[in-house]
């Protein structure tokens, strides 16, 4: 069960990396504009904010990856960063798009469930 939990933690980290890429590099592209259902004008005006948000997603991804290799406190790090990803994904889903829940929060919920079930 621990191996599956770690796989889901890695999957959650990958979702955070995807959010980083969308926010920091693809925000003004057709993919970014379509993904977030916004106009090009809004994308252009909000690009700096999106890059900042993407950077935070990168911090979450790094924390999740760190939790996978941490010799000590790996369990605690997994729980902390997964809860952060769940909160971030849920907030974005409530304020921006429900689709974000499936990329950010749902993988983290699944991972957290298995991490807690596997224990330390």
CSV table of C-alpha atoms in Angstrom, one decimal:
chain,number,residue,atom,x,y,z
A,1,UNK,CA,0.0,0.0,0.0
A,2,UNK,CA,2.9,2.4,0.7
A,3,UNK,CA,4.2,2.0,-2.8
A,4,UNK,CA,0.8,2.9,-4.3
A,5,UNK,CA,0.6,5.9,-1.9
A,6,UNK,CA,4.0,7.1,-3.0
A,7,UNK,CA,2.9,6.7,-6.6
A,8,UNK,CA,-0.1,8.9,-5.9
A,9,UNK,CA,2.1,11.5,-4.1
A,10,UNK,CA,4.2,11.6,-7.3
A,11,UNK,CA,1.1,11.9,-9.4
A,12,UNK,CA,-0.1,14.8,-7.3
A,13,UNK,CA,3.4,16.4,-7.7
A,14,UNK,CA,3.0,16.0,-11.5
A,15,UNK,CA,-0.4,17.8,-11.4
A,16,UNK,CA,1.2,20.7,-9.5
A,17,UNK,CA,4.0,20.9,-12.1
A,18,UNK,CA,1.4,21.0,-14.8
A,19,UNK,CA,-0.3,23.9,-13.0
A,20,UNK,CA,3.1,25.6,-12.8
A,21,UNK,CA,3.7,25.2,-16.5
A,22,UNK,CA,0.2,26.5,-17.4
A,23,UNK,CA,0.5,29.5,-15.0
A,24,UNK,CA,4.1,30.5,-15.8
A,25,UNK,CA,4.6,29.6,-19.4
A,26,UNK,CA,1.4,28.8,-21.2
A,27,UNK,CA,-1.0,31.4,-19.7
A,28,UNK,CA,-1.2,33.6,-22.7
A,29,UNK,CA,-1.2,30.8,-25.3
A,30,UNK,CA,-4.3,29.3,-26.8
A,31,UNK,CA,-4.0,26.3,-24.5
A,32,UNK,CA,-3.9,28.6,-21.4
A,33,UNK,CA,-6.7,30.8,-22.6
A,34,UNK,CA,-8.9,27.8,-23.5
A,35,UNK,CA,-8.1,25.8,-20.3
A,36,UNK,CA,-9.1,28.7,-18.0
A,37,UNK,CA,-12.0,29.9,-20.2
A,38,UNK,CA,-10.8,33.5,-20.5
A,39,UNK,CA,-10.3,36.1,-23.1
A,40,UNK,CA,-6.9,36.9,-24.5
A,41,UNK,CA,-7.2,40.4,-23.1
A,42,UNK,CA,-7.7,39.0,-19.6
A,43,UNK,CA,-4.8,36.5,-20.1
A,44,UNK,CA,-2.5,39.4,-21.1
A,45,UNK,CA,-3.6,41.5,-18.1
A,46,UNK,CA,-3.3,38.8,-15.5
A,47,UNK,CA,-0.1,37.0,-16.8
A,48,UNK,CA,2.0,38.3,-13.9
A,49,UNK,CA,-0.5,37.1,-11.3
A,50,UNK,CA,-0.7,33.7,-13.1
A,51,UNK,CA,3.1,33.4,-13.1
A,52,UNK,CA,3.1,34.0,-9.3
A,53,UNK,CA,0.4,31.4,-8.8
A,54,UNK,CA,2.3,29.0,-10.9
A,55,UNK,CA,5.4,29.5,-8.8
A,56,UNK,CA,3.4,28.5,-5.7
A,57,UNK,CA,2.3,25.4,-7.5
A,58,UNK,CA,6.0,24.7,-8.1
A,59,UNK,CA,6.7,25.0,-4.3
A,60,UNK,CA,3.9,22.4,-3.7
A,61,UNK,CA,5.4,20.1,-6.3
A,62,UNK,CA,8.9,20.4,-4.8
A,63,UNK,CA,7.6,19.7,-1.3
A,64,UNK,CA,5.7,16.6,-2.5
A,65,UNK,CA,8.9,15.4,-4.2
A,66,UNK,CA,10.9,16.1,-1.1
A,67,UNK,CA,8.5,14.1,1.0
A,68,UNK,CA,9.2,11.1,-1.3
A,69,UNK,CA,12.9,11.1,-0.7
A,70,UNK,CA,13.1,12.5,2.9
A,71,UNK,CA,14.9,10.0,5.1
A,72,UNK,CA,13.2,11.4,8.2
A,73,UNK,CA,9.8,13.0,8.6
A,74,UNK,CA,8.7,11.8,5.1
A,75,UNK,CA,5.3,10.8,6.4
A,76,UNK,CA,4.7,14.2,8.0
A,77,UNK,CA,5.9,16.1,4.9
A,78,UNK,CA,3.6,14.0,2.7
A,79,UNK,CA,0.6,14.8,4.9
A,80,UNK,CA,1.5,18.5,5.1
A,81,UNK,CA,2.1,19.1,1.4
A,82,UNK,CA,-0.9,16.9,0.4
A,83,UNK,CA,-3.2,18.9,2.6
A,84,UNK,CA,-1.7,22.1,1.1
A,85,UNK,CA,-2.4,20.8,-2.4
A,86,UNK,CA,-6.0,19.8,-1.4
A,87,UNK,CA,-6.7,23.3,0.0
A,88,UNK,CA,-5.1,25.0,-3.0
A,89,UNK,CA,-7.0,22.8,-5.5
A,90,UNK,CA,-10.3,23.2,-3.6
A,91,UNK,CA,-10.0,26.9,-3.4
A,92,UNK,CA,-9.2,27.2,-7.1
A,93,UNK,CA,-12.0,24.9,-8.0
A,94,UNK,CA,-14.4,27.0,-6.0
A,95,UNK,CA,-13.2,30.3,-7.4
A,96,UNK,CA,-11.9,29.6,-10.9
A,97,UNK,CA,-13.0,26.3,-12.5
A,98,UNK,CA,-14.3,23.0,-11.1
A,99,UNK,CA,-11.9,21.2,-13.5
A,100,UNK,CA,-9.0,22.3,-11.3
A,101,UNK,CA,-10.3,20.0,-8.5
A,102,UNK,CA,-9.6,17.0,-10.7
A,103,UNK,CA,-6.1,18.0,-11.5
A,104,UNK,CA,-5.0,19.4,-8.1
A,105,UNK,CA,-7.2,18.3,-5.3
A,106,UNK,CA,-8.5,14.8,-6.2
A,107,UNK,CA,-5.0,13.2,-6.7
A,108,UNK,CA,-3.9,14.7,-3.4
A,109,UNK,CA,-7.0,13.4,-1.7
A,110,UNK,CA,-6.4,9.9,-3.0
A,111,UNK,CA,-2.7,10.1,-2.0
A,112,UNK,CA,-3.5,11.4,1.4
A,113,UNK,CA,-6.0,8.6,2.0
A,114,UNK,CA,-3.5,6.0,1.2
A,115,UNK,CA,-0.6,7.7,3.0
A,116,UNK,CA,-2.7,7.8,6.2
A,117,UNK,CA,-3.8,4.2,5.7
A,118,UNK,CA,-0.2,3.0,5.2
A,119,UNK,CA,0.9,4.9,8.3
A,120,UNK,CA,4.4,5.9,9.1
